[in-house]
Amino acid sequence: PVAIDYLLGPGWQIPTTTVNRQAEIGPGTPHLVVRLEGTQVETDWLADQVQTVLCQAGGMSVALLTPTDAAALWRQQIEFADRGAGEVADNSPLVVKIAVPPSAATKIVSQLIEFDANCSIQAHAASGIIVARFSKFGHADRTPVLVGQLRPAAIKLGGSLVVVSSQLDGLTPYLIWGGRTDAIVLLENIKRQFDPHNILSSGRFVI
């Protein structure tokens, strides 16, 4: 498979011409999407195998998308982190990227939904990278939710959380990137050797 993504939230809505109407990506229905590439013979065989495995695993509705639907969904998956799944930006107040071991992804997703049941989520099953676009997130949520809950939860699982974009004012580097780890200190020291006057990409990547 080229990609295995878990998709959830109101951002994931696309028109479909697929015969199985239950295969539509709806606002309240979580979907596991598997994208395959190869020759026609290879993809036909793989698609059949994937559908069989998912059905046996308890999938409520398993369907092979038409090429048109598959292309539309793939475009949304690629652009999701930048603007959401729609044709126009969803104006999310806060977008975060969380990296955890793949086996821990469902735990983080549960916490995201607990805070905002309407957030839109894309979780990469193979890498454990999760992008969440919140439908609500105010200044009052920065310390208790971002600093006090979500980032510690990701770190406890051996991962990290960074803010991809936000409409909130006054986000400090600490809120965006998190605390200074040993790895960050090492990167700072290396950068300082090559850029002692902090001219290159000042304030970006390493603080």
Short mmCIF file of C-alpha atoms in Angstrom, two decimals:
data_model
loop_
_atom_site.label_atom_id
_atom_site.label_comp_id
_atom_site.label_asym_id
_atom_site.label_seq_id
_atom_site.Cartn_x
_atom_site.Cartn_y
_atom_site.Cartn_z
CA PRO A 1 0.00 0.00 0.00
CA VAL A 2 1.09 3.56 -0.77
CA ALA A 3 -0.91 4.97 2.13
CA ILE A 4 -3.10 3.74 4.97
CA ASP A 5 -4.97 6.63 6.57
CA TYR A 6 -7.57 6.87 9.30
CA LEU A 7 -9.94 9.73 8.46
CA LEU A 8 -12.50 11.26 10.79
CA GLY A 9 -14.40 14.51 11.11
CA PRO A 10 -16.64 16.94 9.21
CA GLY A 11 -13.79 17.99 6.94
CA TRP A 12 -13.90 14.61 5.20
CA GLN A 13 -16.90 14.90 2.91
CA ILE A 14 -16.65 14.11 -0.79
CA PRO A 15 -19.26 13.34 -3.44
CA THR A 16 -19.01 9.76 -4.58
CA THR A 17 -20.10 7.81 -7.62
CA THR A 18 -19.11 4.54 -5.99
CA VAL A 19 -21.92 2.00 -6.12
CA ASN A 20 -21.73 1.27 -2.39
CA ARG A 21 -23.14 4.51 -0.98
CA GLN A 22 -21.97 3.60 2.53
CA ALA A 23 -18.44 4.09 1.28
CA GLU A 24 -18.97 7.87 1.31
CA ILE A 25 -16.75 9.79 3.69
CA GLY A 26 -19.23 11.41 6.07
CA PRO A 27 -18.78 13.79 9.03
CA GLY A 28 -19.53 11.22 11.74
CA THR A 29 -18.15 8.06 10.18
CA PRO A 30 -14.52 7.06 10.69
CA HIS A 31 -12.91 5.52 7.62
CA LEU A 32 -9.78 3.51 7.04
CA VAL A 33 -8.53 4.34 3.55
CA VAL A 34 -5.97 2.15 1.79
CA ARG A 35 -4.36 3.40 -1.42
CA LEU A 36 -2.71 0.91 -3.76
CA GLU A 37 -0.45 1.38 -6.77
CA GLY A 38 1.02 -0.98 -9.34
CA THR A 39 -0.02 -2.68 -12.56
CA GLN A 40 -3.70 -3.34 -13.20
CA VAL A 41 -3.26 -7.01 -12.37
CA GLU A 42 -1.41 -6.20 -9.15
CA THR A 43 -3.87 -3.60 -7.91
CA ASP A 44 -6.89 -5.77 -8.74
CA TRP A 45 -5.44 -8.63 -6.70
CA LEU A 46 -4.35 -6.37 -3.84
CA ALA A 47 -7.72 -4.60 -3.72
CA ASP A 48 -9.50 -7.93 -3.46
CA GLN A 49 -7.19 -9.04 -0.66
CA VAL A 50 -7.57 -5.79 1.27
CA GLN A 51 -11.37 -5.87 1.00
CA THR A 52 -11.44 -9.47 2.21
CA VAL A 53 -9.21 -8.74 5.21
CA LEU A 54 -11.19 -5.65 6.21
CA CYS A 55 -14.49 -7.50 5.97
CA GLN A 56 -13.14 -10.35 8.08
CA ALA A 57 -11.87 -7.81 10.62
CA GLY A 58 -15.39 -6.43 11.10
CA GLY A 59 -15.53 -3.52 8.66
CA MET A 60 -19.14 -2.29 8.48
CA SER A 61 -18.82 -1.30 4.84
CA VAL A 62 -15.92 -2.08 2.54
CA ALA A 63 -15.86 -0.79 -1.03
CA LEU A 64 -13.49 -0.14 -3.90
CA LEU A 65 -13.66 3.52 -4.93
CA THR A 66 -13.95 4.49 -8.56
CA PRO A 67 -10.84 6.13 -10.09
CA THR A 68 -12.58 9.53 -9.98
CA ASP A 69 -13.47 9.24 -6.30
CA ALA A 70 -10.05 7.83 -5.43
CA ALA A 71 -8.29 10.75 -7.15
CA ALA A 72 -10.49 13.31 -5.37
CA LEU A 73 -9.87 11.72 -1.99
CA TRP A 74 -6.11 11.44 -2.58
CA ARG A 75 -5.97 15.15 -3.42
CA GLN A 76 -7.73 15.92 -0.14
CA GLN A 77 -5.35 13.69 1.80
CA ILE A 78 -2.32 15.49 0.32
CA GLU A 79 -3.69 18.99 0.97
CA PHE A 80 -5.34 18.30 4.32
CA ALA A 81 -2.56 19.71 6.54
CA ASP A 82 -2.53 23.01 4.63
CA ARG A 83 -6.20 23.80 4.21
CA GLY A 84 -8.40 20.90 5.27
CA ALA A 85 -10.28 18.47 3.09
CA GLY A 86 -12.52 20.92 1.26
CA GLU A 87 -12.03 23.01 -1.85
CA VAL A 88 -11.47 26.09 0.32
CA ALA A 89 -9.64 26.53 3.62
CA ASP A 90 -11.68 25.48 6.64
CA ASN A 91 -10.31 28.33 8.80
CA SER A 92 -9.37 26.00 11.63
CA PRO A 93 -8.33 28.03 14.71
CA LEU A 94 -5.51 25.57 15.42
CA VAL A 95 -3.84 22.79 13.43
CA VAL A 96 -1.41 20.42 15.12
CA LYS A 97 0.85 17.63 13.93
CA ILE A 98 1.50 14.82 16.35
CA ALA A 99 4.09 12.11 15.86
CA VAL A 100 3.81 8.96 17.99
CA PRO A 101 4.56 5.27 17.49
CA PRO A 102 1.91 3.82 15.13
CA SER A 103 0.60 1.54 17.89
CA ALA A 104 -0.21 4.62 20.02
CA ALA A 105 -2.07 6.62 17.36
CA THR A 106 -5.54 5.52 18.49
CA LYS A 107 -4.86 6.76 22.03
CA ILE A 108 -4.04 10.23 20.78
CA VAL A 109 -7.04 10.27 18.43
CA SER A 110 -9.31 9.45 21.37
CA GLN A 111 -7.98 12.42 23.32
CA LEU A 112 -8.40 14.75 20.36
CA ILE A 113 -12.03 13.71 19.94
CA GLU A 114 -12.64 14.02 23.69
CA PHE A 115 -11.65 17.69 23.54
CA ASP A 116 -13.28 18.52 20.19
CA ALA A 117 -15.76 16.00 18.82
CA ASN A 118 -15.91 17.97 15.55
CA CYS A 119 -12.20 18.18 14.82
CA SER A 120 -11.04 16.71 11.53
CA ILE A 121 -8.29 14.10 11.77
CA GLN A 122 -5.92 12.38 9.38
CA ALA A 123 -3.81 9.67 10.98
CA HIS A 124 -1.14 7.84 8.97
CA ALA A 125 -1.21 4.25 10.18
CA ALA A 126 2.28 3.38 8.98
CA SER A 127 4.15 6.37 10.44
CA GLY A 128 2.03 7.36 13.42
CA ILE A 129 1.84 10.97 12.20
CA ILE A 130 -1.49 12.61 13.00
CA VAL A 131 -2.79 15.94 11.70
CA ALA A 132 -5.72 17.42 13.59
CA ARG A 133 -7.66 20.50 12.53
CA PHE A 134 -9.74 21.77 15.44
CA SER A 135 -13.19 23.28 14.92
CA LYS A 136 -12.82 25.16 18.22
CA PHE A 137 -9.74 26.30 20.10
CA GLY A 138 -9.49 29.54 22.02
CA HIS A 139 -6.81 31.38 23.96
CA ALA A 140 -8.13 29.87 27.17
CA ASP A 141 -7.36 26.37 25.82
CA ARG A 142 -3.65 26.97 25.19
CA THR A 143 -2.31 26.11 28.64
CA PRO A 144 -4.79 23.51 29.93
CA VAL A 145 -5.27 21.63 26.64
CA LEU A 146 -2.20 22.18 24.45
CA VAL A 147 0.44 22.40 27.19
CA GLY A 148 -1.31 20.46 29.93
CA GLN A 149 -2.93 17.56 28.06
CA LEU A 150 -2.15 16.93 24.40
CA ARG A 151 1.60 17.61 24.28
CA PRO A 152 2.37 15.67 27.51
CA ALA A 153 0.27 12.77 26.22
CA ALA A 154 2.28 12.65 22.98
CA ILE A 155 5.61 12.90 24.84
CA LYS A 156 4.58 10.16 27.28
CA LEU A 157 3.97 7.87 24.31
CA GLY A 158 7.43 8.65 22.94
CA GLY A 159 6.33 11.30 20.45
CA SER A 160 5.93 15.03 19.96
CA LEU A 161 3.39 17.72 19.10
CA VAL A 162 3.94 20.89 17.10
CA VAL A 163 1.56 23.62 15.98
CA VAL A 164 1.32 23.70 12.18
CA SER A 165 -0.83 26.82 11.93
CA SER A 166 -3.07 28.93 14.13
CA GLN A 167 -5.39 31.90 14.06
CA LEU A 168 -4.55 32.65 17.68
CA ASP A 169 -2.31 35.61 18.48
CA GLY A 170 0.63 35.49 20.81
CA LEU A 171 1.79 31.90 20.42
CA THR A 172 5.31 31.67 21.79
CA PRO A 173 7.99 29.32 20.40
CA TYR A 174 7.43 27.17 23.49
CA LEU A 175 3.72 26.79 22.67
CA ILE A 176 4.46 26.05 19.01
CA TRP A 177 7.40 23.69 19.36
CA GLY A 178 7.34 22.53 22.96
CA GLY A 179 10.18 22.51 25.45
CA ARG A 180 13.90 22.29 24.67
CA THR A 181 14.89 18.62 24.53
CA ASP A 182 18.44 17.25 24.38
CA ALA A 183 18.01 16.86 20.62
CA ILE A 184 17.00 20.52 20.23
CA VAL A 185 19.99 21.65 22.30
CA LEU A 186 22.29 19.61 20.06
CA LEU A 187 20.78 21.15 16.91
CA GLU A 188 21.15 24.62 18.39
CA ASN A 189 24.83 24.02 19.09
CA ILE A 190 25.45 22.72 15.57
CA LYS A 191 23.62 25.66 14.00
CA ARG A 192 25.56 28.09 16.17
CA GLN A 193 28.84 26.74 14.78
CA PHE A 194 27.79 27.45 11.19
CA ASP A 195 25.66 30.52 11.86
CA PRO A 196 27.06 32.34 14.93
CA HIS A 197 25.11 35.53 14.17
CA ASN A 198 21.78 33.70 13.69
CA ILE A 199 21.27 35.03 10.16
CA LEU A 200 19.95 31.92 8.44
CA SER A 201 16.28 31.12 9.08
CA SER A 202 16.23 33.09 12.29
CA GLY A 203 13.59 31.79 14.67
CA ARG A 204 12.79 28.79 12.53
CA PHE A 205 13.44 25.11 13.18
CA VAL A 206 15.68 25.79 16.17
CA ILE A 207 15.11 28.64 18.57
#
